[in-house]
PDB file of C-alpha atoms in Angstrom:
ATOM      1  CA  GLN A 132      30.975  42.404  16.625  1.00 68.00           C
ATOM      2  CA  GLY A 133      28.913  45.574  17.813  1.00 81.00           C
ATOM      3  CA  ASP A 134      29.457  47.025  13.777  1.00 86.00           C
ATOM      4  CA  HIS A 135      27.943  43.988  12.605  1.00 85.00           C
ATOM      5  CA  ASP A 136      25.029  43.744  15.258  1.00 86.00           C
ATOM      6  CA  GLN A 137      23.752  47.549  14.790  1.00 91.00           C
ATOM      7  CA  ALA A 138      23.594  46.331  10.930  1.00 91.00           C
ATOM      8  CA  LYS A 139      21.479  43.166  11.645  1.00 91.00           C
ATOM      9  CA  VAL A 140      19.521  45.527  13.599  1.00 93.00           C
ATOM     10  CA  LEU A 141      19.178  48.094  10.673  1.00 93.00           C
ATOM     11  CA  LEU A 142      19.047  45.179   8.089  1.00 93.00           C
ATOM     12  CA  GLN A 143      15.686  43.411  10.049  1.00 94.00           C
ATOM     13  CA  ARG A 144      13.883  46.827  10.400  1.00 95.00           C
ATOM     14  CA  ALA A 145      14.083  46.962   6.705  1.00 94.00           C
ATOM     15  CA  LEU A 146      13.279  44.238   6.110  1.00 94.00           C
ATOM     16  CA  HIS A 147      10.559  45.188   8.614  1.00 95.00           C
ATOM     17  CA  ILE A 148       9.233  47.929   6.554  1.00 95.00           C
ATOM     18  CA  TYR A 149       9.334  46.603   3.088  1.00 94.00           C
ATOM     19  CA  LYS A 150       7.452  43.626   4.489  1.00 95.00           C
ATOM     20  CA  GLU A 151       4.303  45.823   5.117  1.00 95.00           C
ATOM     21  CA  HIS A 152       4.717  47.972   3.490  1.00 95.00           C
ATOM     22  CA  PHE A 153       5.042  45.946  -0.539  1.00 94.00           C
ATOM     23  CA  GLY A 154       3.768  42.280   2.003  1.00 92.00           C
ATOM     24  CA  GLN A 155       5.726  39.372   1.840  1.00 91.00           C
ATOM     25  CA  ASP A 156       6.026  38.116  -1.026  1.00 92.00           C
ATOM     26  CA  HIS A 157       7.214  40.788  -3.303  1.00 92.00           C
ATOM     27  CA  THR A 158      10.654  41.007  -5.286  1.00 90.00           C
ATOM     28  CA  ALA A 159      11.697  44.612  -3.436  1.00 92.00           C
ATOM     29  CA  LEU A 160      13.167  41.731  -0.145  1.00 93.00           C
ATOM     30  CA  ILE A 161      15.102  39.504  -2.064  1.00 93.00           C
ATOM     31  CA  PRO A 162      18.197  41.841  -2.016  1.00 92.00           C
ATOM     32  CA  ILE A 163      17.364  42.504   1.986  1.00 94.00           C
ATOM     33  CA  LEU A 164      17.269  39.236   2.354  1.00 95.00           C
ATOM     34  CA  ARG A 165      20.564  38.520   0.694  1.00 93.00           C
ATOM     35  CA  ASN A 166      22.048  40.596   2.705  1.00 93.00           C
ATOM     36  CA  LEU A 167      20.515  39.521   5.946  1.00 93.00           C
ATOM     37  CA  GLY A 168      21.630  36.099   5.044  1.00 93.00           C
ATOM     38  CA  SER A 169      24.915  36.457   4.248  1.00 92.00           C
ATOM     39  CA  LEU A 170      25.351  38.772   7.744  1.00 91.00           C
ATOM     40  CA  LEU A 171      23.503  36.004   9.942  1.00 93.00           C
ATOM     41  CA  GLY A 172      25.719  33.659   8.238  1.00 91.00           C
ATOM     42  CA  ILE A 173      28.684  35.238   9.002  1.00 88.00           C
ATOM     43  CA  LEU A 174      27.826  36.329  12.883  1.00 90.00           C
ATOM     44  CA  ARG A 175      27.132  32.193  12.905  1.00 91.00           C
ATOM     45  CA  CYS A 176      23.721  32.568  12.978  1.00 92.00           C
ATOM     46  CA  TYR A 177      22.943  29.658  10.698  1.00 93.00           C
ATOM     47  CA  GLY A 178      19.591  28.560  11.919  1.00 93.00           C
ATOM     48  CA  GLU A 179      18.237  32.481  10.987  1.00 94.00           C
ATOM     49  CA  ALA A 180      20.242  32.426   8.116  1.00 94.00           C
ATOM     50  CA  GLU A 181      18.881  29.172   6.598  1.00 94.00           C
ATOM     51  CA  GLN A 182      15.478  30.703   7.453  1.00 95.00           C
ATOM     52  CA  VAL A 183      16.284  33.949   5.031  1.00 95.00           C
ATOM     53  CA  LEU A 184      18.072  32.451   2.659  1.00 95.00           C
ATOM     54  CA  ARG A 185      15.533  29.965   1.875  1.00 95.00           C
ATOM     55  CA  TRP A 186      13.130  32.418   1.865  1.00 95.00           C
ATOM     56  CA  GLU A 187      14.492  34.442  -0.352  1.00 95.00           C
ATOM     57  CA  LEU A 188      15.058  31.695  -2.764  1.00 94.00           C
ATOM     58  CA  ASN A 189      11.000  30.298  -2.879  1.00 93.00           C
ATOM     59  CA  LEU A 190      11.190  34.446  -4.025  1.00 93.00           C
ATOM     60  CA  LEU A 191      13.583  34.407  -6.406  1.00 91.00           C
ATOM     61  CA  MET A 192      11.585  30.859  -7.844  1.00 90.00           C
ATOM     62  CA  LYS A 193       8.517  32.254  -7.356  1.00 89.00           C
ATOM     63  CA  HIS A 194       9.906  35.144  -9.992  1.00 86.00           C
ATOM     64  CA  ASN A 195      12.237  33.554 -11.914  1.00 80.00           C
ATOM     65  CA  GLU A 196      11.132  35.419 -15.089  1.00 72.00           C
ATOM     66  CA  ARG A 197      11.773  38.492 -12.912  1.00 64.00           C
ATOM     67  CA  THR A 198      14.841  37.380 -10.922  1.00 64.00           C
ATOM     68  CA  GLY A 199      16.605  35.235 -13.666  1.00 71.00           C
ATOM     69  CA  SER A 200      18.764  32.152 -13.384  1.00 85.00           C
ATOM     70  CA  TRP A 201      21.565  33.355 -11.980  1.00 86.00           C
ATOM     71  CA  GLU A 202      20.145  35.092  -9.270  1.00 87.00           C
ATOM     72  CA  ILE A 203      18.849  31.504  -8.362  1.00 90.00           C
ATOM     73  CA  ALA A 204      22.735  29.439  -8.728  1.00 92.00           C
ATOM     74  CA  LYS A 205      23.687  32.230  -6.380  1.00 91.00           C
ATOM     75  CA  SER A 206      21.197  31.912  -3.917  1.00 93.00           C
ATOM     76  CA  PHE A 207      21.308  27.925  -4.190  1.00 93.00           C
ATOM     77  CA  GLY A 208      24.970  28.623  -3.321  1.00 93.00           C
ATOM     78  CA  ASP A 209      24.324  30.403  -0.454  1.00 94.00           C
ATOM     79  CA  LEU A 210      21.944  28.524   0.902  1.00 93.00           C
ATOM     80  CA  GLY A 211      24.199  25.085   0.340  1.00 94.00           C
ATOM     81  CA  ALA A 212      27.454  27.401   2.438  1.00 94.00           C
ATOM     82  CA  VAL A 213      24.731  27.756   5.001  1.00 94.00           C
ATOM     83  CA  LEU A 214      23.263  23.955   5.216  1.00 94.00           C
ATOM     84  CA  PHE A 215      27.562  22.900   4.896  1.00 94.00           C
ATOM     85  CA  ALA A 216      28.250  25.311   7.532  1.00 93.00           C
ATOM     86  CA  LEU A 217      25.308  23.653  10.076  1.00 93.00           C
ATOM     87  CA  GLY A 218      26.608  20.273   9.284  1.00 94.00           C
ATOM     88  CA  ASP A 219      23.880  18.848   7.194  1.00 94.00           C
ATOM     89  CA  TYR A 220      26.214  17.925   4.384  1.00 96.00           C
ATOM     90  CA  GLN A 221      23.552  15.534   2.338  1.00 96.00           C
ATOM     91  CA  ASN A 222      21.249  19.208   2.073  1.00 94.00           C
ATOM     92  CA  ALA A 223      24.303  21.055   0.988  1.00 95.00           C
ATOM     93  CA  LYS A 224      25.548  18.974  -1.720  1.00 96.00           C
ATOM     94  CA  VAL A 225      22.094  19.196  -3.285  1.00 95.00           C
ATOM     95  CA  PHE A 226      22.232  22.489  -3.394  1.00 93.00           C
ATOM     96  CA  PHE A 227      25.802  22.826  -4.294  1.00 95.00           C
ATOM     97  CA  GLN A 228      25.034  21.044  -7.391  1.00 94.00           C
ATOM     98  CA  HIS A 229      21.348  22.837  -8.199  1.00 92.00           C
ATOM     99  CA  ARG A 230      23.563  25.316  -8.551  1.00 92.00           C
ATOM    100  CA  ALA A 231      26.583  24.030 -10.481  1.00 93.00           C
ATOM    101  CA  ASN A 232      23.137  22.700 -13.010  1.00 92.00           C
ATOM    102  CA  ILE A 233      21.820  25.811 -13.265  1.00 88.00           C
ATOM    103  CA  LEU A 234      25.696  27.670 -14.143  1.00 88.00           C
ATOM    104  CA  TYR A 235      26.345  25.410 -16.805  1.00 89.00           C
ATOM    105  CA  ASN A 236      23.127  25.236 -18.631  1.00 86.00           C
ATOM    106  CA  SER A 237      23.057  29.241 -18.910  1.00 74.00           C
TER     107      SER A 237
END
């Protein structure tokens, strides 16, 4: 647990630094958001994970010409998994379906 908590602190610090340097809408934040969201899910901080992964998905969608459909599909799947863990099965199903549609049409 201690290593996970330390990783969470380091990722949150990195996110803060990147956000101050690049702004909150820059694609440089995407890998940090993805890693932080995944870690928060592992730590069962699902509410925080949902917020972080939604931010990541919004950036991916906003900059889709640079990020690509595979990255967006992965983000839909990650967010769907967190929503499922939160018990929001209906919205999780929607996100999983979006992921499947993107992968099917790619």
